Short mmCIF file of N, CA, C and O in Angstrom, two decimals:
data_model
loop_
_atom_site.label_atom_id
_atom_site.label_comp_id
_atom_site.label_asym_id
_atom_site.label_seq_id
_atom_site.Cartn_x
_atom_site.Cartn_y
_atom_site.Cartn_z
N MET A 1238 73.33 12.69 31.63
CA MET A 1238 72.53 13.24 31.21
C MET A 1238 73.38 13.93 29.72
O MET A 1238 72.68 14.11 28.78
N MET A 1239 74.20 15.09 30.10
CA MET A 1239 75.31 15.32 28.63
C MET A 1239 75.54 14.01 27.68
O MET A 1239 75.66 14.18 26.47
N GLU A 1240 76.24 12.81 28.05
CA GLU A 1240 76.29 11.79 27.67
C GLU A 1240 75.29 11.09 26.65
O GLU A 1240 75.39 11.16 25.63
N ASN A 1241 73.97 11.49 26.91
CA ASN A 1241 72.88 11.28 26.52
C ASN A 1241 72.91 11.92 25.09
O ASN A 1241 71.85 12.28 24.17
N MET A 1242 72.79 13.58 25.49
CA MET A 1242 72.60 14.67 24.75
C MET A 1242 73.38 14.44 23.51
O MET A 1242 73.20 14.99 22.06
N LYS A 1243 74.35 14.08 23.55
CA LYS A 1243 75.95 13.63 22.68
C LYS A 1243 75.33 12.57 21.75
O LYS A 1243 75.49 12.51 20.62
N LYS A 1244 74.87 11.48 22.34
CA LYS A 1244 74.14 10.39 21.78
C LYS A 1244 73.23 10.93 20.58
O LYS A 1244 73.46 10.57 19.22
N LEU A 1245 71.99 11.76 21.17
CA LEU A 1245 71.12 12.33 20.22
C LEU A 1245 71.65 13.26 19.63
O LEU A 1245 71.12 13.36 18.16
N ALA A 1246 72.77 13.84 19.75
CA ALA A 1246 72.95 14.57 18.27
C ALA A 1246 73.86 14.18 17.28
O ALA A 1246 73.67 14.39 16.31
N LEU A 1247 74.47 12.89 18.12
CA LEU A 1247 75.11 12.12 17.12
C LEU A 1247 74.29 11.29 16.01
O LEU A 1247 74.11 11.20 15.05
N MET A 1248 73.22 10.91 16.76
CA MET A 1248 71.97 10.51 15.93
C MET A 1248 71.75 11.63 14.69
O MET A 1248 71.46 10.87 13.92
N GLY A 1249 71.46 12.31 15.24
CA GLY A 1249 70.68 13.51 14.34
C GLY A 1249 71.54 14.00 13.25
O GLY A 1249 71.48 14.00 12.11
N ILE A 1250 72.97 13.89 13.71
CA ILE A 1250 73.84 14.02 12.48
C ILE A 1250 74.08 13.18 11.86
O ILE A 1250 74.46 13.27 10.18
N GLY A 1251 73.99 11.74 11.99
CA GLY A 1251 74.48 10.30 10.98
C GLY A 1251 73.46 9.64 10.96
O GLY A 1251 73.88 8.11 10.97
N ALA A 1252 71.93 9.81 11.60
CA ALA A 1252 71.21 9.36 11.41
C ALA A 1252 70.83 8.17 10.02
O ALA A 1252 70.62 6.87 10.29
N TRP A 1253 71.45 8.82 9.31
CA TRP A 1253 71.36 7.81 7.89
C TRP A 1253 72.46 6.32 7.98
O TRP A 1253 71.98 5.73 7.16
N ALA A 1254 73.17 6.78 8.87
CA ALA A 1254 74.32 5.55 9.11
C ALA A 1254 73.87 4.72 10.30
O ALA A 1254 74.45 3.54 10.01
N LEU A 1255 73.11 5.11 10.54
CA LEU A 1255 72.64 4.25 11.81
C LEU A 1255 71.23 3.02 11.60
O LEU A 1255 70.68 3.35 10.44
N THR A 1256 71.49 2.02 11.81
CA THR A 1256 70.47 1.04 11.70
C THR A 1256 69.03 1.33 12.86
O THR A 1256 69.25 2.25 14.00
N GLU A 1257 68.30 0.71 12.28
CA GLU A 1257 66.69 0.95 12.94
C GLU A 1257 66.80 0.45 14.17
O GLU A 1257 66.61 1.20 15.25
N GLU A 1258 67.61 -0.70 14.73
CA GLU A 1258 68.20 -1.29 15.78
C GLU A 1258 68.84 -0.19 16.77
O GLU A 1258 68.26 -0.34 17.90
N LYS A 1259 69.46 0.34 16.35
CA LYS A 1259 70.73 1.17 16.54
C LYS A 1259 69.67 2.13 17.66
O LYS A 1259 69.67 2.50 18.70
N ILE A 1260 69.20 2.67 16.85
CA ILE A 1260 68.21 4.25 17.20
C ILE A 1260 67.18 3.72 18.08
O ILE A 1260 66.80 4.47 19.29
N ASN A 1261 66.33 1.97 17.83
CA ASN A 1261 65.52 1.81 19.29
C ASN A 1261 66.35 1.77 20.50
O ASN A 1261 65.61 2.06 21.32
N GLU A 1262 67.48 0.99 20.26
CA GLU A 1262 68.24 0.98 21.46
C GLU A 1262 68.56 1.92 22.05
O GLU A 1262 68.22 1.90 23.03
N THR A 1263 69.27 2.97 21.35
CA THR A 1263 69.35 4.25 22.28
C THR A 1263 68.33 5.17 22.93
O THR A 1263 68.42 5.36 24.03
N VAL A 1264 67.33 4.78 22.26
CA VAL A 1264 66.02 5.68 22.87
C VAL A 1264 65.25 4.77 23.98
O VAL A 1264 64.81 5.47 24.83
N GLU A 1265 65.68 3.20 23.99
CA GLU A 1265 65.17 2.68 24.85
C GLU A 1265 65.89 2.79 25.81
O GLU A 1265 64.96 3.30 27.45
N GLU A 1266 67.43 3.30 25.49
CA GLU A 1266 68.10 3.53 26.81
C GLU A 1266 67.50 4.68 27.99
O GLU A 1266 67.38 5.25 28.83
N LEU A 1267 67.23 5.79 26.81
CA LEU A 1267 66.95 7.18 27.18
C LEU A 1267 65.53 7.12 28.36
O LEU A 1267 65.58 8.00 29.31
N VAL A 1268 64.60 6.57 27.56
CA VAL A 1268 63.10 5.92 28.24
C VAL A 1268 63.41 5.33 29.73
O VAL A 1268 63.38 5.90 31.13
N GLN A 1269 64.29 4.06 29.78
CA GLN A 1269 64.91 3.38 31.09
C GLN A 1269 65.26 4.56 32.04
O GLN A 1269 65.07 4.01 33.22
N LYS A 1270 65.84 5.61 31.22
CA LYS A 1270 66.59 6.31 32.78
C LYS A 1270 65.79 7.89 33.18
O LYS A 1270 65.77 7.90 33.72
N GLY A 1271 64.63 7.74 32.24
CA GLY A 1271 63.71 8.28 33.09
C GLY A 1271 64.03 9.61 31.97
O GLY A 1271 62.90 10.36 32.34
N GLU A 1272 64.68 9.73 31.22
CA GLU A 1272 64.81 11.31 30.19
C GLU A 1272 63.73 11.22 29.26
O GLU A 1272 63.92 12.67 28.97
N LEU A 1273 63.42 10.16 29.18
CA LEU A 1273 61.94 10.13 28.02
C LEU A 1273 61.04 9.61 28.61
O LEU A 1273 61.27 8.51 28.92
N SER A 1274 59.83 10.32 28.48
CA SER A 1274 58.73 8.99 28.60
C SER A 1274 58.63 8.11 27.30
O SER A 1274 58.77 8.48 25.89
N ARG A 1275 57.75 6.91 27.52
CA ARG A 1275 57.33 6.54 26.21
C ARG A 1275 57.11 7.03 25.36
O ARG A 1275 57.40 6.33 23.87
N GLU A 1276 55.80 7.96 24.94
CA GLU A 1276 55.39 8.61 24.46
C GLU A 1276 56.25 9.25 23.32
O GLU A 1276 56.35 9.38 22.02
N GLU A 1277 57.19 10.53 24.03
CA GLU A 1277 58.43 10.75 23.65
C GLU A 1277 59.36 9.75 22.80
O GLU A 1277 60.08 10.01 22.10
N GLY A 1278 59.41 8.63 23.74
CA GLY A 1278 60.09 8.14 22.79
C GLY A 1278 60.03 7.27 21.44
O GLY A 1278 60.52 7.16 20.69
N LYS A 1279 58.84 7.06 21.40
CA LYS A 1279 58.09 6.83 20.03
C LYS A 1279 58.24 7.59 18.94
O LYS A 1279 58.87 7.05 17.86
N ASP A 1280 57.87 9.18 19.60
CA ASP A 1280 57.67 9.91 18.82
C ASP A 1280 59.13 10.13 17.88
O ASP A 1280 59.61 10.10 17.32
N LEU A 1281 60.17 10.10 18.70
CA LEU A 1281 61.60 10.32 18.84
C LEU A 1281 62.42 9.32 17.41
O LEU A 1281 62.89 9.28 16.84
N ILE A 1282 61.94 7.97 18.26
CA ILE A 1282 62.15 7.27 16.84
C ILE A 1282 61.45 7.02 15.76
O ILE A 1282 62.13 7.18 14.63
N ASN A 1283 60.41 7.54 15.69
CA ASN A 1283 59.73 8.00 14.22
C ASN A 1283 60.52 9.09 13.82
O ASN A 1283 60.42 8.69 12.12
N GLU A 1284 60.54 9.88 14.52
CA GLU A 1284 61.18 11.19 14.05
C GLU A 1284 62.81 10.64 13.06
O GLU A 1284 63.13 10.83 12.14
N MET A 1285 63.74 9.66 14.13
CA MET A 1285 64.79 9.48 13.61
C MET A 1285 64.57 8.49 12.61
O MET A 1285 65.75 8.99 11.45
N ILE A 1286 63.98 7.72 12.38
CA ILE A 1286 63.58 6.89 11.37
C ILE A 1286 63.17 7.71 9.76
O ILE A 1286 64.09 7.19 8.82
N ALA A 1287 62.39 8.39 10.16
CA ALA A 1287 62.24 9.67 8.67
C ALA A 1287 63.56 10.19 8.33
O ALA A 1287 63.30 10.37 7.01
N GLU A 1288 63.95 10.71 9.34
CA GLU A 1288 65.37 11.57 8.85
C GLU A 1288 65.95 10.78 8.43
O GLU A 1288 66.76 10.80 7.52
N ARG A 1289 66.51 9.65 8.72
CA ARG A 1289 67.30 8.51 8.26
C ARG A 1289 67.13 8.47 6.78
O ARG A 1289 67.84 8.43 5.99
N LYS A 1290 66.00 8.15 6.30
CA LYS A 1290 65.10 8.02 5.35
C LYS A 1290 65.78 9.12 4.17
O LYS A 1290 65.96 8.70 3.25
N LYS A 1291 65.14 10.27 4.70
CA LYS A 1291 65.65 11.45 4.12
C LYS A 1291 67.13 11.65 3.78
O LYS A 1291 67.07 11.93 2.81
N GLN A 1292 67.83 11.14 4.61
CA GLN A 1292 69.31 11.53 4.54
C GLN A 1292 69.76 10.49 3.48
O GLN A 1292 71.02 10.72 2.94
N LYS A 1293 69.58 9.40 3.75
CA LYS A 1293 69.74 8.19 2.85
C LYS A 1293 68.82 8.66 1.29
O LYS A 1293 69.92 8.68 0.41
N GLU A 1294 68.05 9.02 1.16
CA GLU A 1294 67.45 9.31 -0.38
C GLU A 1294 68.35 10.74 -0.54
O GLU A 1294 68.81 10.71 -2.03
N ASP A 1295 68.65 11.67 0.38
CA ASP A 1295 69.59 13.04 0.06
C ASP A 1295 70.85 12.27 -0.86
O ASP A 1295 71.27 12.97 -1.94
N ILE A 1296 71.08 11.56 0.08
CA ILE A 1296 72.43 10.84 -0.46
C ILE A 1296 72.65 10.38 -1.54
O ILE A 1296 73.66 10.22 -2.31
N GLU A 1297 71.97 9.00 -2.27
CA GLU A 1297 71.64 8.33 -3.13
C GLU A 1297 71.50 9.80 -4.37
O GLU A 1297 71.72 9.11 -5.77
N ASN A 1298 71.00 10.72 -4.10
CA ASN A 1298 70.41 11.37 -5.25
C ASN A 1298 71.26 12.57 -5.57
O ASN A 1298 72.07 12.47 -6.60
N LYS A 1299 72.60 13.06 -4.68
CA LYS A 1299 73.57 12.90 -4.79
C LYS A 1299 74.49 12.49 -5.35
O LYS A 1299 75.32 13.02 -6.43
N ILE A 1300 74.91 11.25 -5.03
CA ILE A 1300 75.63 10.58 -5.57
C ILE A 1300 75.04 9.65 -7.13
O ILE A 1300 76.09 10.11 -8.14
N SER A 1301 74.08 9.94 -7.53
CA SER A 1301 73.42 10.17 -8.86
C SER A 1301 73.59 11.08 -9.69
O SER A 1301 74.31 10.79 -11.01
N GLU A 1302 73.53 12.45 -9.02
CA GLU A 1302 74.06 13.26 -9.64
C GLU A 1302 75.37 13.68 -10.29
O GLU A 1302 75.71 13.96 -11.05
N LYS A 1303 75.97 13.01 -8.93
CA LYS A 1303 77.74 13.49 -9.38
C LYS A 1303 77.99 12.25 -10.73
O LYS A 1303 79.13 12.49 -11.46
N VAL A 1304 77.62 10.95 -10.57
CA VAL A 1304 78.00 9.93 -11.79
C VAL A 1304 77.59 10.73 -12.83
O VAL A 1304 78.32 10.26 -13.29
N GLN A 1305 76.06 10.86 -12.80
CA GLN A 1305 75.62 11.63 -14.34
C GLN A 1305 76.68 12.51 -14.82
O GLN A 1305 76.55 12.86 -15.73
N GLU A 1306 76.97 13.62 -13.75
CA GLU A 1306 77.84 14.96 -14.25
C GLU A 1306 78.98 14.51 -14.78
O GLU A 1306 79.36 14.77 -15.71
N THR A 1307 79.75 13.30 -14.00
CA THR A 1307 81.16 13.19 -14.27
C THR A 1307 80.89 11.98 -15.94
O THR A 1307 81.87 12.70 -16.37
N PHE A 1308 79.97 11.62 -16.19
CA PHE A 1308 79.43 10.67 -17.00
C PHE A 1308 79.57 11.95 -18.48
O PHE A 1308 80.23 11.62 -19.29
N GLU A 1309 78.73 12.69 -18.46
CA GLU A 1309 78.63 13.95 -19.72
C GLU A 1309 80.35 14.53 -19.32
O GLU A 1309 80.33 14.87 -20.60
N GLN A 1310 80.88 14.75 -18.50
CA GLN A 1310 82.34 15.27 -18.70
C GLN A 1310 83.11 14.26 -19.03
O GLN A 1310 84.16 14.93 -19.50
N SER A 1311 82.82 13.19 -19.20
CA SER A 1311 83.64 12.42 -19.49
C SER A 1311 83.78 11.97 -20.83
O SER A 1311 84.66 11.42 -21.94
N ASN A 1312 83.27 12.52 -21.69
CA ASN A 1312 82.78 12.53 -23.16
C ASN A 1312 82.44 10.77 -23.32
O ASN A 1312 83.29 10.60 -24.79
N ILE A 1313 81.93 10.13 -22.94
CA ILE A 1313 81.85 8.25 -22.86
C ILE A 1313 80.88 8.85 -23.27
O ILE A 1313 79.04 9.12 -23.23
N ALA A 1314 80.49 7.54 -24.66
CA ALA A 1314 79.30 7.44 -25.55
C ALA A 1314 77.90 6.93 -24.42
O ALA A 1314 78.26 5.74 -23.98
N THR A 1315 77.22 7.22 -25.04
CA THR A 1315 75.90 6.79 -23.95
C THR A 1315 75.01 5.58 -25.49
O THR A 1315 75.46 6.21 -26.05
N LYS A 1316 74.17 5.12 -24.56
CA LYS A 1316 73.14 4.52 -25.24
C LYS A 1316 72.99 4.68 -26.59
O LYS A 1316 72.33 4.59 -27.44
N GLU A 1317 72.04 6.10 -25.83
CA GLU A 1317 71.56 7.02 -27.14
C GLU A 1317 72.22 7.36 -27.98
O GLU A 1317 72.19 7.36 -29.34
N ASP A 1318 73.71 7.69 -27.73
CA ASP A 1318 74.39 7.55 -28.56
C ASP A 1318 74.55 7.37 -30.03
O ASP A 1318 75.00 6.71 -30.91
N TYR A 1319 74.85 5.53 -29.18
CA TYR A 1319 74.90 4.17 -30.27
C TYR A 1319 73.65 4.04 -31.11
O TYR A 1319 73.91 3.98 -31.94
N LYS A 1320 72.78 4.52 -30.31
CA LYS A 1320 71.42 3.99 -31.01
C LYS A 1320 71.27 5.05 -32.65
O LYS A 1320 70.99 4.63 -33.33
N ASN A 1321 71.73 6.46 -32.05
CA ASN A 1321 72.01 7.34 -33.11
C ASN A 1321 72.85 6.83 -34.09
O ASN A 1321 72.50 7.05 -35.62
N LEU A 1322 73.97 6.67 -34.36
CA LEU A 1322 75.19 6.33 -34.72
C LEU A 1322 74.47 5.31 -35.50
O LEU A 1322 74.57 4.84 -37.29
N GLU A 1323 73.80 3.73 -34.84
CA GLU A 1323 73.38 3.07 -35.87
C GLU A 1323 72.09 2.99 -37.05
O GLU A 1323 72.05 2.49 -37.71
N GLU A 1324 71.14 4.30 -36.35
CA GLU A 1324 70.60 4.54 -37.25
C GLU A 1324 70.95 5.54 -38.41
O GLU A 1324 70.39 5.07 -39.65
N LYS A 1325 72.02 6.55 -37.98
CA LYS A 1325 72.71 7.05 -39.32
C LYS A 1325 73.55 6.07 -40.17
O LYS A 1325 73.40 5.68 -41.45
N ILE A 1326 73.95 4.78 -39.61
CA ILE A 1326 74.47 3.82 -40.32
C ILE A 1326 73.38 2.80 -41.51
O ILE A 1326 74.38 2.87 -42.63
N ASN A 1327 72.46 2.67 -40.72
CA ASN A 1327 71.10 2.17 -41.46
C ASN A 1327 71.11 3.13 -42.96
O ASN A 1327 70.41 2.64 -43.64
N GLN A 1328 70.56 4.37 -42.71
CA GLN A 1328 70.74 5.25 -43.71
C GLN A 1328 71.43 5.21 -44.38
O GLN A 1328 71.20 5.04 -45.49
N LEU A 1329 72.51 5.24 -44.33
CA LEU A 1329 74.10 4.87 -45.28
C LEU A 1329 73.52 4.22 -46.08
O LEU A 1329 73.74 3.87 -47.04
N GLN A 1330 73.59 3.06 -45.30
CA GLN A 1330 73.82 1.62 -45.79
C GLN A 1330 72.13 1.43 -47.11
O GLN A 1330 72.59 0.85 -48.29
N SER A 1331 71.18 2.47 -46.70
CA SER A 1331 69.84 2.00 -47.22
C SER A 1331 69.96 3.18 -48.58
O SER A 1331 69.84 2.71 -49.80
N THR A 1332 70.80 4.18 -48.46
CA THR A 1332 71.50 5.43 -49.62
C THR A 1332 72.28 4.48 -50.82
O THR A 1332 72.34 4.55 -51.69
N LEU A 1333 73.07 3.51 -50.07
CA LEU A 1333 74.12 2.85 -50.56
C LEU A 1333 73.47 1.71 -51.60
O LEU A 1333 73.69 1.76 -52.86
N GLU A 1334 72.65 1.43 -51.12
CA GLU A 1334 71.98 -0.14 -51.59
C GLU A 1334 71.17 0.39 -53.22
O GLU A 1334 71.07 0.67 -53.87
N GLU A 1335 70.02 1.95 -52.57
CA GLU A 1335 70.00 2.90 -53.82
C GLU A 1335 70.59 3.21 -54.85
O GLU A 1335 70.31 3.17 -55.95
N LEU A 1336 71.67 3.62 -54.30
CA LEU A 1336 72.65 4.16 -55.56
C LEU A 1336 73.06 2.76 -56.56
O LEU A 1336 73.18 3.12 -57.68
N LYS A 1337 73.47 1.83 -55.41
CA LYS A 1337 73.82 0.28 -56.46
C LYS A 1337 72.81 0.14 -57.43
O LYS A 1337 73.04 -0.31 -58.58
N GLU A 1338 71.24 0.33 -56.99
CA GLU A 1338 70.43 -0.38 -57.90
C GLU A 1338 70.12 0.91 -58.72
O GLU A 1338 69.89 0.10 -60.14
N LYS A 1339 70.15 1.91 -59.02
CA LYS A 1339 70.69 2.83 -60.07
C LYS A 1339 71.28 2.81 -61.15
O LYS A 1339 71.25 2.79 -61.86
N LYS A 1340 72.99 2.00 -60.54
CA LYS A 1340 73.55 2.22 -61.90
C LYS A 1340 73.29 1.14 -62.64
O LYS A 1340 73.11 0.57 -62.98
#
């Protein structure tokens, strides 16, 4: 019983790292040992898969935020910066052409 509780705890902590197959396998093991009913097993599988998906999304969001934060702190030019520079260059070229025409 204690071994199975450890498995469940580990599954809760690292659900994002588990495959759906491993979740099914572990829960099926508990059902076969009589520690969970079929219905409880199905519910647990659904909960674990939902938790896994949530944890995965949370991790992806945190990584994305950190990457964005790192770019902002690194003073690397963005596409928007390049676009703004290009617009300024085009404006300068237009102004130069106008000045040449006036001479």
